[in-house]
Coordinates of C-alpha atoms and ligand atoms in Angstrom, one line a residue:
X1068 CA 54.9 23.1 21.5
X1069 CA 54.2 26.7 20.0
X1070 CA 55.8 27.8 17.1
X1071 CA 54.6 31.7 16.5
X1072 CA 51.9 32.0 18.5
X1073 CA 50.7 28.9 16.5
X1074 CA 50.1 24.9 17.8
X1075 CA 52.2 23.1 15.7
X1076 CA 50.3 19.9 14.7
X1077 CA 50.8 16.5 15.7
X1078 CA 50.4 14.0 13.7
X1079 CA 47.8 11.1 15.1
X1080 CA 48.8 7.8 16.7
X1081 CA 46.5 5.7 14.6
X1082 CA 47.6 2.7 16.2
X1083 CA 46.3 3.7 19.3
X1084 CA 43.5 5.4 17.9
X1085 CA 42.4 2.2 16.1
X1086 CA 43.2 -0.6 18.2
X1087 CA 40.8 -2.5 20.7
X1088 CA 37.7 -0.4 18.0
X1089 CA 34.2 -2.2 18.9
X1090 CA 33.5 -2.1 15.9
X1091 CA 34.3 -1.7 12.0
X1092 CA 35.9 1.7 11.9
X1093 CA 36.1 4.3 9.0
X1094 CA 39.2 6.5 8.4
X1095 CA 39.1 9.5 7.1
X1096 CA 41.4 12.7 7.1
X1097 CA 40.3 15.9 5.5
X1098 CA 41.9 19.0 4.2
X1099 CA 41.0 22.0 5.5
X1100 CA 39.8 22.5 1.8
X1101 CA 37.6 19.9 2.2
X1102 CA 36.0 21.2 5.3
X1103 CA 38.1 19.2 7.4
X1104 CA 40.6 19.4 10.7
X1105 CA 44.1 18.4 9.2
X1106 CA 46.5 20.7 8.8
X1107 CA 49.4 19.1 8.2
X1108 CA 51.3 18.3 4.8
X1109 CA 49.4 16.5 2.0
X1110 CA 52.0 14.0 2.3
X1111 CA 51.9 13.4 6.0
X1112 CA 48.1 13.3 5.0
X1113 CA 48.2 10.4 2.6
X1114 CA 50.7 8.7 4.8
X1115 CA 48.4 8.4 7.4
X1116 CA 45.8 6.9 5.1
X1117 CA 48.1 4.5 3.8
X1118 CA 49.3 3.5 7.0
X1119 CA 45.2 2.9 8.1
X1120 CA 45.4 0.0 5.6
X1121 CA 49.1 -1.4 7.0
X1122 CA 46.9 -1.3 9.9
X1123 CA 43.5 -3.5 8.8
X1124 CA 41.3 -0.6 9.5
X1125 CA 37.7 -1.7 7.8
X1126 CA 37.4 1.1 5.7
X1127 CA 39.5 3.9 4.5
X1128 CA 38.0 7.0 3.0
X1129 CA 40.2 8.5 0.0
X1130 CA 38.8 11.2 -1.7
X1131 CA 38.5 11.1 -5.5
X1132 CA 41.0 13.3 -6.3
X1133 CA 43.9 11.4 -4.4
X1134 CA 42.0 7.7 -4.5
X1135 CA 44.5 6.6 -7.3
X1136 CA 47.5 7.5 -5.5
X1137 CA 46.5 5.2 -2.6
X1138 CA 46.4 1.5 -4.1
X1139 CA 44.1 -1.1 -3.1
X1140 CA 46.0 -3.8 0.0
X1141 CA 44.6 -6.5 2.4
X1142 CA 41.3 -6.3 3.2
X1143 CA 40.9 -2.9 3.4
X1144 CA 37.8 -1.4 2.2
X1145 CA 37.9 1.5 -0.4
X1146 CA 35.0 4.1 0.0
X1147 CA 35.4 6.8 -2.5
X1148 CA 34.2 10.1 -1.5
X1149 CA 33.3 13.5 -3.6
X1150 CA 31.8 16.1 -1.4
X1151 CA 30.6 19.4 -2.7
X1152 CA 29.7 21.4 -0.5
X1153 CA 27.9 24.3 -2.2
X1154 CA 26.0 23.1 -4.7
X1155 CA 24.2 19.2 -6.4
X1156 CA 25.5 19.7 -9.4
X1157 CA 23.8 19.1 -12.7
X1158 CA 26.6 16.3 -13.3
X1159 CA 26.0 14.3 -10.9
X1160 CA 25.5 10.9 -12.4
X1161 CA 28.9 12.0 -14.4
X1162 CA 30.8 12.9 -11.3
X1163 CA 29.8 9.3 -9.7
X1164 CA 30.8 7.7 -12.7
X1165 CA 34.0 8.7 -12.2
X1166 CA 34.4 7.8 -8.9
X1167 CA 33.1 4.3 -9.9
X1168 CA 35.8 4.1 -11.9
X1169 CA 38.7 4.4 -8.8
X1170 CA 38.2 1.3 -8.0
X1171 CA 36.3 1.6 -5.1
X1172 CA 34.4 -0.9 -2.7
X1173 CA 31.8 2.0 -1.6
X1174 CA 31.1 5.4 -3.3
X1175 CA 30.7 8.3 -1.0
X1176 CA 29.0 11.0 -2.9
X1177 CA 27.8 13.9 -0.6
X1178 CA 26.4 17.0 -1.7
X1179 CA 24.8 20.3 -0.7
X1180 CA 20.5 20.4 -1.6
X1181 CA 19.9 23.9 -2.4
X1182 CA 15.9 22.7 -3.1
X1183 CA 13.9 20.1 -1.8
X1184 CA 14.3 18.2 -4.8
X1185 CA 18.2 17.8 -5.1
X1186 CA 17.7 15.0 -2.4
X1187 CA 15.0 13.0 -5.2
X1188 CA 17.8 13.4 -7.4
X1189 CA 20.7 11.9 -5.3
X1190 CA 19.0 9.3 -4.2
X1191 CA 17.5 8.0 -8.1
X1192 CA 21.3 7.8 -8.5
X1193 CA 22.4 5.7 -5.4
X1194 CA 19.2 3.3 -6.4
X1195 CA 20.6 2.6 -9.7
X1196 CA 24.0 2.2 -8.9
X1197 CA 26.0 -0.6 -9.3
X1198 CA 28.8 -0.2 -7.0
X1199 CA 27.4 0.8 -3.4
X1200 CA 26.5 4.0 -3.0
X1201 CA 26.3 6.2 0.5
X1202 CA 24.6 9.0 -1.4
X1203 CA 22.6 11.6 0.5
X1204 CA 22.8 15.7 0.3
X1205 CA 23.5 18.1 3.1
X1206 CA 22.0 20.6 4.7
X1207 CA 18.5 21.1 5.9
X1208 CA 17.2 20.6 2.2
X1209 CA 18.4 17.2 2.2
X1210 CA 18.3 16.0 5.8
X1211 CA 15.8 13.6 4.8
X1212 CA 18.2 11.9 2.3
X1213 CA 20.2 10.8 5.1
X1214 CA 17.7 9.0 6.0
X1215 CA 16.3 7.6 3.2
X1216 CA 19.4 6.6 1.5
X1217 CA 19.0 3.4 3.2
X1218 CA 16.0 2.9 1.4
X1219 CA 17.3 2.9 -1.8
X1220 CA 20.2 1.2 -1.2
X1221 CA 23.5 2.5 0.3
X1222 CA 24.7 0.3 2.4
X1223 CA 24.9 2.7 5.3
X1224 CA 24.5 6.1 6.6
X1225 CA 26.5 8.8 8.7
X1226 CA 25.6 10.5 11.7
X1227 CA 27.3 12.7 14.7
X1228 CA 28.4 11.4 17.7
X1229 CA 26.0 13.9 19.6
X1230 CA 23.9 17.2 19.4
X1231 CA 26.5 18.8 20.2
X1232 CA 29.7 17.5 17.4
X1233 CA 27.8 18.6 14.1
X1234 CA 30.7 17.4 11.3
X1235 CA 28.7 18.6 8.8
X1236 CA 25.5 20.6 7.7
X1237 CA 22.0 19.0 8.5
X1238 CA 24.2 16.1 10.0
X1239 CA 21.8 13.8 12.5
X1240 CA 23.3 13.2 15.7
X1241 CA 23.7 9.0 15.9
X1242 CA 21.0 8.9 18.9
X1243 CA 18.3 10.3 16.6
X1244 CA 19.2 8.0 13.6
X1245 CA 18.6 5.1 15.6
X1246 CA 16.0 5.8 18.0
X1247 CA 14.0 8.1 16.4
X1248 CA 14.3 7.5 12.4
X1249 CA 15.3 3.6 13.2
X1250 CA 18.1 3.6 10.5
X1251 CA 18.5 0.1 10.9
X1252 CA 15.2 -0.7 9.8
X1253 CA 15.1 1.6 6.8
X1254 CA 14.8 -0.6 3.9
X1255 CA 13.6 -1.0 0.2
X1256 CA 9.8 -1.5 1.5
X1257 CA 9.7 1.2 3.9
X1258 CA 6.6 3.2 4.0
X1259 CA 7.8 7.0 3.7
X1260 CA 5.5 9.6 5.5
X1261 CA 6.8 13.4 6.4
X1262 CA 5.5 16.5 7.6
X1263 CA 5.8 19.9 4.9
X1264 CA 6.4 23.3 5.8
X1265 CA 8.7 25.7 6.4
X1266 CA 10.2 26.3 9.2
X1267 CA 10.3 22.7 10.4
X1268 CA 13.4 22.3 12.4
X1269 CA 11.4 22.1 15.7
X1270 CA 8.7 20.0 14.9
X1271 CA 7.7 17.5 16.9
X1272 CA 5.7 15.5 14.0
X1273 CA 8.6 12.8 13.7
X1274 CA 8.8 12.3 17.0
X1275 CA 5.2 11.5 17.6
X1276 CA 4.6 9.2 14.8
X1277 CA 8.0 7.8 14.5
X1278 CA 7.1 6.7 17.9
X1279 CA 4.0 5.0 17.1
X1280 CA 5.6 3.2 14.4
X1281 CA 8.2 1.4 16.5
X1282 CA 5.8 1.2 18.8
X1283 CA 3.4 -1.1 16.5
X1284 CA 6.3 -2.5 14.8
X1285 CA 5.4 -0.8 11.5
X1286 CA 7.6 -0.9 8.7
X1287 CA 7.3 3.4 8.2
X1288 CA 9.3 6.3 8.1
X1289 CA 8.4 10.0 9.3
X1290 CA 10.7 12.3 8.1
X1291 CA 10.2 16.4 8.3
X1292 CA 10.0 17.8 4.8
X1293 CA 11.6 21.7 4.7
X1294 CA 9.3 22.6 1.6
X1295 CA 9.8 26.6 1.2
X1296 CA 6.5 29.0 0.0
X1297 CA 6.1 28.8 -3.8
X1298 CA 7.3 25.4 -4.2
X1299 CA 5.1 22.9 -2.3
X1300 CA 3.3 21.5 -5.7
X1301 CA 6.5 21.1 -7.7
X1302 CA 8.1 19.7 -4.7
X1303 CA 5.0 17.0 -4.1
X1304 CA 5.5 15.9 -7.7
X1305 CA 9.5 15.6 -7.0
X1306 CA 8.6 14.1 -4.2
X1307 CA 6.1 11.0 -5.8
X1308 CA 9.1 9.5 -7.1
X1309 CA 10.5 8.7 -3.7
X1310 CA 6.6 7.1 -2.9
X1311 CA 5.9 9.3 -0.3
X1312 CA 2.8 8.0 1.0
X1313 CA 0.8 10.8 3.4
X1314 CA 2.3 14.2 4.2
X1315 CA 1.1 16.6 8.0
X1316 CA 1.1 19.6 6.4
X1317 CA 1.7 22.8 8.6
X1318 CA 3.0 26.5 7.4
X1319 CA 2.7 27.9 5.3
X1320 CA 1.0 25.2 3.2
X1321 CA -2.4 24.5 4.5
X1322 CA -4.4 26.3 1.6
X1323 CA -2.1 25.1 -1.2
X1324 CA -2.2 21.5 0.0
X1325 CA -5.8 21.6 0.0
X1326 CA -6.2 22.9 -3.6
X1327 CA -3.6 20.4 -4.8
X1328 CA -5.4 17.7 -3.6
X1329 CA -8.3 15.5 -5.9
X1330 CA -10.6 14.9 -2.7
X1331 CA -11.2 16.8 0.0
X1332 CA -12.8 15.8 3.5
X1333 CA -15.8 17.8 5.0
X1334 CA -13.7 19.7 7.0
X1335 CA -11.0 21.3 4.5
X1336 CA -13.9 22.3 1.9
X1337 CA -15.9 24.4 5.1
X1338 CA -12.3 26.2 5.6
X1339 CA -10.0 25.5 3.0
X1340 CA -7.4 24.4 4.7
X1341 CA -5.9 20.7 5.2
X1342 CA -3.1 19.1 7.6
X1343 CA -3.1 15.6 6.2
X1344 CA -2.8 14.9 2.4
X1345 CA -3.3 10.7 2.1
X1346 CA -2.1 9.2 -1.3
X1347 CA -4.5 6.3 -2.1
X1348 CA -5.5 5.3 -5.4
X1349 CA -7.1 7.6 -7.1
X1350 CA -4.6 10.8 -6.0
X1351 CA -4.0 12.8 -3.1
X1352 CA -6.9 13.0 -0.7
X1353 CA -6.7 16.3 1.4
X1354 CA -8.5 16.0 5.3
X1355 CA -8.4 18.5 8.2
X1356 CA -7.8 16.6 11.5
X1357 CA -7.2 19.6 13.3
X1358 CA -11.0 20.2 13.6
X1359 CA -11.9 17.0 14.7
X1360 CA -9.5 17.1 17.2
X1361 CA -10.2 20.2 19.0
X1362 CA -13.9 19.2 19.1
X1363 CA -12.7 15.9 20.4
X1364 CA -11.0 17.1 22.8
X1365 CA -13.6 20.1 23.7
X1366 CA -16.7 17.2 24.6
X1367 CA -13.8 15.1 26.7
X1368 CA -14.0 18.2 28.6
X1369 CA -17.7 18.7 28.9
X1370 CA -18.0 14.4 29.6
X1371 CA -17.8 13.4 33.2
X1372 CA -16.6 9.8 32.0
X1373 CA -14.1 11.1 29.5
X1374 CA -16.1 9.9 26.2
X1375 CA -15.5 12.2 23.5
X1376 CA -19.3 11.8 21.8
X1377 CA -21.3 14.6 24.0
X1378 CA -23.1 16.7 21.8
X1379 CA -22.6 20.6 21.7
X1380 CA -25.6 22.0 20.3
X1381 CA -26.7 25.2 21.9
X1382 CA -23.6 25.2 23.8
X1383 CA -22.2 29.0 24.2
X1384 CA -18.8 28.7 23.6
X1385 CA -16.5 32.2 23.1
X1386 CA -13.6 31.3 20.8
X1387 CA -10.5 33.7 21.8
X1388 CA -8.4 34.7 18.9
X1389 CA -9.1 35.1 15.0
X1390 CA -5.6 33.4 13.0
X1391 CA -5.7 30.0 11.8
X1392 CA -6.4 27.9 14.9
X1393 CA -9.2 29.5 15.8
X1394 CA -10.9 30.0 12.4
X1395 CA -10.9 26.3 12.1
X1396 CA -12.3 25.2 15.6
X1397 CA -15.1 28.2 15.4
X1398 CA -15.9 27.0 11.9
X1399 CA -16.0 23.6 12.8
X1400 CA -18.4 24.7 16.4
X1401 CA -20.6 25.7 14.2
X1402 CA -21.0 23.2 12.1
X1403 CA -21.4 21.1 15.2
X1404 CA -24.4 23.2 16.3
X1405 CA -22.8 25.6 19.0
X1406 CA -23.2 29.1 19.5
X1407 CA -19.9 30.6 19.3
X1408 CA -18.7 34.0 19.7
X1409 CA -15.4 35.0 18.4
X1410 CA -13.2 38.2 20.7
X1411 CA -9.9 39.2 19.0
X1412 CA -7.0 41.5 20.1
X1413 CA -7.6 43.0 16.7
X1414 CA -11.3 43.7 16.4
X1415 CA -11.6 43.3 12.2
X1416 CA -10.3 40.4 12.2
X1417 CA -12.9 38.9 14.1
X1418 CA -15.2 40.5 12.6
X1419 CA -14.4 39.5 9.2
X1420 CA -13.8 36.2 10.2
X1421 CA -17.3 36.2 12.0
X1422 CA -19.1 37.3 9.0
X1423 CA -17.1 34.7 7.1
X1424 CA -18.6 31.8 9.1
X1425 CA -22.0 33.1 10.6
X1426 CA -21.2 33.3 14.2
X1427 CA -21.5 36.4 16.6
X1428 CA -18.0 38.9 17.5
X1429 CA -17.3 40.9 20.9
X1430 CA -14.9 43.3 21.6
X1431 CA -11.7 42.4 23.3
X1432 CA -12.7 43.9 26.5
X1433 CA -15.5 41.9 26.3
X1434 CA -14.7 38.5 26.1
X1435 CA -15.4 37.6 29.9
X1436 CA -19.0 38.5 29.3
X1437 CA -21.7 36.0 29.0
X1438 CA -22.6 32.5 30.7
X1439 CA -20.2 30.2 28.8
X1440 CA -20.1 26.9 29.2
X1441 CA -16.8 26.1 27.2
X1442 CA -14.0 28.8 26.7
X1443 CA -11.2 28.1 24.1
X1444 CA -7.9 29.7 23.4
X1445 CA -7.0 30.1 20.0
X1446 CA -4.7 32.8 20.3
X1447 CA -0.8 32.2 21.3
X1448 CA -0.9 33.8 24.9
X1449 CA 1.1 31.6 27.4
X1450 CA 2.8 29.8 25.4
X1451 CA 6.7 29.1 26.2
X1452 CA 8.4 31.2 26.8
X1453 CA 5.5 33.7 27.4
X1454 CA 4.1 31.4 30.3
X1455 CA 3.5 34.0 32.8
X1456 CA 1.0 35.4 30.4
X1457 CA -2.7 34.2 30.4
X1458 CA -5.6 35.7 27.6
X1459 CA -8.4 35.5 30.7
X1460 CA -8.6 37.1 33.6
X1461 CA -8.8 34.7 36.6
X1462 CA -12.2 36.6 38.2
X1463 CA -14.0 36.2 35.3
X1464 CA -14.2 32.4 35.0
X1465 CA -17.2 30.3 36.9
X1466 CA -16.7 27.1 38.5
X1467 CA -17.8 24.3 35.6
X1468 CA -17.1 25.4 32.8
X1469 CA -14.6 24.0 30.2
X1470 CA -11.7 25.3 29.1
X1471 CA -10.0 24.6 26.7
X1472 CA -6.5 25.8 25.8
X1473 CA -4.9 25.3 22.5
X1474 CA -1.3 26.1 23.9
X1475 CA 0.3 22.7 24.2
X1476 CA 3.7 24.2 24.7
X1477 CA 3.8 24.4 28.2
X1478 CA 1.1 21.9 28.9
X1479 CA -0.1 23.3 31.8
X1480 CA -0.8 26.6 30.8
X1481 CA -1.1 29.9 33.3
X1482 CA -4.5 29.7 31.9
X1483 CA -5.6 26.4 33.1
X1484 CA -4.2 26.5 36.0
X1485 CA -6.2 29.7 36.8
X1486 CA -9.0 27.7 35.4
X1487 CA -8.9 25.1 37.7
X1488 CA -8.3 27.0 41.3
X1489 CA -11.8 28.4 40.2
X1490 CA -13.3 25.0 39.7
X1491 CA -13.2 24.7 36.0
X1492 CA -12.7 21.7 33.8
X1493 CA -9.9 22.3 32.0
X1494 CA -8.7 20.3 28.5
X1495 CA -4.9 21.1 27.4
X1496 CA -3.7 21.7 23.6
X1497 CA -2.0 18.4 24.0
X1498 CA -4.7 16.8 23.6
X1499 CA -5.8 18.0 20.3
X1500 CA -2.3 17.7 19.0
X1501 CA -2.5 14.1 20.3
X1502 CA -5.7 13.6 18.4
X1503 CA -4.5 15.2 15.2
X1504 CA -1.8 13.1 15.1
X1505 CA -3.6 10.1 15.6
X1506 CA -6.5 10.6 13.2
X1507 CA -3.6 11.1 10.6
X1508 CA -1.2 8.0 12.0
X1509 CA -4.6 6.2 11.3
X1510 CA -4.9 7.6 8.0
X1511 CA -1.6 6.7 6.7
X1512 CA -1.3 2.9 8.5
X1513 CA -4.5 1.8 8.3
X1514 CA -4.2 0.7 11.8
X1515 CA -5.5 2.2 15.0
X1516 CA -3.0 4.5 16.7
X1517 CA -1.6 3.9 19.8
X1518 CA -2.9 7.0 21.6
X1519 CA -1.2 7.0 24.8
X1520 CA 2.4 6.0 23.2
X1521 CA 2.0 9.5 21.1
X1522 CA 0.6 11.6 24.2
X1523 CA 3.7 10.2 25.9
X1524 CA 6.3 11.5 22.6
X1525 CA 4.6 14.8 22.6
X1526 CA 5.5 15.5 26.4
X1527 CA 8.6 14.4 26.1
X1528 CA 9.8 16.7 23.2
X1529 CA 8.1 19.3 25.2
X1530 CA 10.2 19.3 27.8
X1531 CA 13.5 18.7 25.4
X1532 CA 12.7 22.4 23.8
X1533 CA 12.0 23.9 27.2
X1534 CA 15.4 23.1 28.6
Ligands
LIG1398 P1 -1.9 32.9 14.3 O1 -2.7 32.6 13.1 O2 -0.7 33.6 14.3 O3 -2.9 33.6 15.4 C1 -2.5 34.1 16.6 C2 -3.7 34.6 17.4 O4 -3.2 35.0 18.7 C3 -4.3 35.9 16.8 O5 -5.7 35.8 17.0 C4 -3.6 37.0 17.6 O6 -4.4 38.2 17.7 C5 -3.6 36.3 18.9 N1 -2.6 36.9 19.8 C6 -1.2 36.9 19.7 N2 -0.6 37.6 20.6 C7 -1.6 38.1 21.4 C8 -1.6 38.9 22.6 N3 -0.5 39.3 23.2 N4 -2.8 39.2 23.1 C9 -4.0 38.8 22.5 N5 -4.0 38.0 21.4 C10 -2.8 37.7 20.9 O7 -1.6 31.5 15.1 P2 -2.4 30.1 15.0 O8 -1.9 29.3 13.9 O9 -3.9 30.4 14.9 O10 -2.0 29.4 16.3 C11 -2.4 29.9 17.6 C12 -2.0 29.0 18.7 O11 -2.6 27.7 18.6 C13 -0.5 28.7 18.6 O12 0.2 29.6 19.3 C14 -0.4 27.3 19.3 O13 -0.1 27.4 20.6 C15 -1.8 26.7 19.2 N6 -1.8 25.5 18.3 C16 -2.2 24.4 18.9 C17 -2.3 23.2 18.1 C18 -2.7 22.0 18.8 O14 -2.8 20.9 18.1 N7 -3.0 22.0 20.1 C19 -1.9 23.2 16.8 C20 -1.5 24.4 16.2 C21 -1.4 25.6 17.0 P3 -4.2 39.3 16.6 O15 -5.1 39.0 15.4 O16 -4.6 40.5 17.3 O17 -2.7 39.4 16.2

């Protein structure tokens, strides 16, 4: 019925709601002040709650302010919920210790992380709890919390019923909490590894190692870190107290990561830069395994039986682009012993970067010139959704040579597949973003990493942010 113009709101059948559940079920009802869907009395509200209980429902959520009014019955379970949803306040630890005081059987203390570190907090709280505590933040900030609140203690976690049905900010839809973070396995010895940087959303870091870990049946998390400019090194030291073990770091937190490290690999002092940051015992150790990884998967190209140990000394090989890919393969070519020669849409920036690392620049008109025997991509031409572009033209490749595209995202790039019509070998950016991954899953585990399991993750969250 319309009253106005206006639904008037029925109330729920929670007897039908509730009855033949699969399994222990929450209630909870929240006020449109609350962020929630009821809008009905307050009285109507609390009847409903109370009549949960009359009913056996598991658990019934009563927020702090009305918990009192709703007494304890059967076997009911009390979970005690704050939520703010602006803010983690600076009273915290007071605010749970009020709710600890309701008389409740859980503690439900949900609030909003403004900062990285507003998660670190929350969860030193649920860890020293006495009363069970789901404690986690929201938003993007504290997405990780959700996750990790298992590891210090709450005795469980919430999650959306799919992508689509967000409740709440930074909520993780049920399939990715078990699948991909393996909730259920979070616990008190859980490794904790993560990728930095800013944006993350679209990563596809957790996938790939997340995967390898169930895979091996390693007792690790990979979480993805949103660590804003300016505050990777205070955030790192927040971040120690949750023993974080090994961090991918991506942008824009390459260079700081490797100054904030104690060691640095071969690789990160030739370009000062690192991906991987490795705690181990004497401090963080800062490695690049990007550069390994493209020249990895530049001699699988130039193998006939797909070994990746060919040497490329003397090999001519033009580098296409001048940002941070390809400073890091050229740099690492020529430490390898190639002869590379760097062409760039904008002509200074090759030739800074050329004078930077001793190698030879062409113009951008130029860059088909020459008798290469490996090509690489570095810049971000073709990639989705600019597939139908290509940085090469087609007549200018001869059959056996290498390329080598950077692009992972589509696979199979406009540029490869031009590649191959004229007899090239060609090597795809998945590759290299296979092998980065797995020099750093080695890194962190200690254990060899199960190459084909990760290739496999990376092509399938390919095609989930293609759709
Ligand atoms: P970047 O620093 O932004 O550099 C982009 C490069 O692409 C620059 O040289 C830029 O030239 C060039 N470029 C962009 N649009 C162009 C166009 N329309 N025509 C000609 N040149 C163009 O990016 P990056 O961090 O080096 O990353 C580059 C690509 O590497 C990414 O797009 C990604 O696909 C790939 N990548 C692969 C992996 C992997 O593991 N496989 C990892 C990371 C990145 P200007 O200087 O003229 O702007």
């Amino acid at each position: 019925t319309r009253r106005a113009g206006r639904p008037v709101p029925r109330a729920p059948d929670l007897g039908r709601l509730v009855k033949d559940r699969p399994t222990p079920g929450v209630v909870t009802c929240r006020r449109g002040a609350d962020k929630g869907r009821w809008r009905g009395g307050e009285p109507q509200r609390q009847a409903l709650l109370r009549q949960a209980i009359v009913d056996g429902v598991e658990y019934d959520d009563l927020e702090d302010d009305v918990a009192a009014a709703i007494p304890r019955y059967g076997d009911t379970k009390r979970i005690v919920s704050h939520h703010d949803f602006d803010h983690t306040p600076p009273n915290l630890e007071e605010i749970h210790e009020r709710l600890c005081q309701l008389d409740p059987d859980v503690v439900k203390l949900v609030t909003m992380a403004n900062k990285p570190a507003d998660s670190v907090k929350m969860l030193e709280l649920v860890a020293k709890s006495k009363v069970p505590t789901v404690g986690f933040c929201m938003g993007e900030f504290g997405l990780p919390s959700r996750i990790l609140c298992g590891k210090f203690g709450s005795p469980f976690t919430y999650a959306s019923f799919s992508r689509e049905r967000e409740l709440a900010p930074g909520q993780i839809p049920f399939e990715d909490m078990q699948r991909l973070y393996r909730f259920d396995f979070v616990g008190r010895e859980t490794k904790v590894f993560g990728v930095v940087g800013d944006p993350i959303g679209h990563s596809l870091s957790p996938l790939i190692h997340n995967r390898g870990f169930a895979h091996d049946g390693i007792d690790a998390v990979y979480l993805p870190f949103r660590v804003p400019k300016g505050e990777f090194a205070a955030t790192l030291e927040a971040f120690n107290r949750l023993d974080v073990r090994g961090y991918s770091v991506t942008i824009p937190h390459k260079e700081e990561a490797a100054n904030y490290a104690r060691q640095r690999d071969e690789d990160v002092e030739a370009c000062g830069a690192a991906n991987t940051l490795v705690h181990d015992d004497d401090g963080w150790r800062a490695a690049n395994t990007d550069q390994e990884a493209a020249l990895a998967s530049i001699r699988i190209g130039l193998s006939d039986d797909g070994e990746d140990n060919v040497p490329l000394t003397g090999r001519h090989v033009p580098v296409l682009g001048a940002g941070g890919v390809s400073r890091g393969i050229a740099s690492a070519l020529m430490r390898a012993g190639a002869v590379v020669t760097l062409a760039n849409r904008t002509a200074e920036r090759a030739a800074e970067l050329a004078a930077e690392i001793g190698c030879r620049h062409v113009g951008w008109d130029h860059r088909g010139t020459g008798h290469p025997q490996v090509i690489v991509n570095g810049t971000s031409v073709g990639m989705h959704p600019d597939v139908d572009s290509t940085p090469f033209e087609p007549h200018w490749f001869r059959e056996g040579t290498v390329v080598f595209d950077t692009v992972y995202n589509p696979e199979n790039t406009l540029l490869l597949k031009q590649a191959r019509e004229r007899g090239c070998h060609t090597v795809s950016g998945i590759e290299m973003f296979t092998r980065q991954a797995a020099v750093q899953y080695e890194m962190f585990t200690g254990a060899s990493a199960p190459i084909d399991v990760m290739r496999e993750a990376i092509r399938q969250g390919i095609s989930a942010v293609q759709l």
